[in-house]
């Protein structure tokens, strides 16, 4: 905010007008006083105060700046939230050196960690699904209110549990000071019978009991191609071809979706250790963390499923999501039935 030096256009106001306008602007913008309070102080009507404040903006006497950290794109974030009916959308600048075949940028995890710090309240139950982005997020956590942390899916490889989702659950619980309920089992099993038997094991069954209590969940999204979808990489060539023939375009927590957000290949879920789709749909806040050009279409498909309420992504994916055809688009907060 400036005074006499506010600019040539502002000098059209007389000195008394300038001083009064500056004083009113200071009361309103810096001291938080209402227009009625200002009007009483200066002995004018509140309509006069409103006109003075409007003139102060028009004539550059007052300058308002909205600043967010450089890596956040506020304009894209708001546009994405509105277009897809999300509760929260946070768009991060894509790394300058990002390659077309790159996985989720690691800085998504850092931003998602800060977002969880905002969303999780004391006494909540936080659910974490397997994914590189959720693992990066857990590693970046530095604050969480006291809460219980439960694993929502098995692991990509049980032999890497210490470096993967099990460790992510432990890390989040350590930061929050709450209980941890990890799942020591692979995400994908050879057949439904083996998966059913594992679900009844004590530790896994205890984690499953918390699924209906989860209030905030963090999930990853994969597109149906090598290196971008965990499930894709765990299947045989024949199985991949089968699910591809069903039109699978995206994967989230071992659930498959076509480009319109409908679930396909539901038989795969019978072989997986994962939270069921209907349980995901009942969770109040489901935050998806995914970005990059190769995942953009898959992110759109999952958003249309109605299972996700919030998204942390990057500008590369956001630009695609903001320009793709709205056909079949469903607001996420309507929590559409993914089987529809």
mmCIF file of C-alpha atoms in Angstrom, residues 25 40 57 95 102 113 117-119 141 169 181 284 292 297 324 334:
data_model
loop_
_atom_site.group_PDB
_atom_site.id
_atom_site.type_symbol
_atom_site.label_atom_id
_atom_site.label_comp_id
_atom_site.label_asym_id
_atom_site.label_seq_id
_atom_site.Cartn_x
_atom_site.Cartn_y
_atom_site.Cartn_z
ATOM 1 C CA UNK A 25 -7.611 0.904 3.407
ATOM 2 C CA UNK A 40 -18.371 5.115 12.384
ATOM 3 C CA UNK A 57 -7.994 -0.484 -5.778
ATOM 4 C CA UNK A 95 10.252 -30.773 -12.537
ATOM 5 C CA UNK A 102 9.043 -40.570 -15.539
ATOM 6 C CA UNK A 113 2.554 -35.001 3.429
ATOM 7 C CA UNK A 117 -1.032 -32.666 8.142
ATOM 8 C CA UNK A 118 -3.997 -30.384 7.410
ATOM 9 C CA UNK A 119 -6.643 -33.070 6.853
ATOM 10 C CA UNK A 141 5.829 -36.622 7.036
ATOM 11 C CA UNK A 169 2.656 -47.224 7.949
ATOM 12 C CA UNK A 181 -1.538 -51.845 11.750
ATOM 13 C CA UNK A 284 -14.827 -39.359 4.020
ATOM 14 C CA UNK A 292 3.171 -37.112 -14.904
ATOM 15 C CA UNK A 297 -5.471 -40.308 -18.571
ATOM 16 C CA UNK A 324 -9.735 -33.505 -21.948
ATOM 17 C CA UNK A 334 -20.954 -37.492 -5.591
#
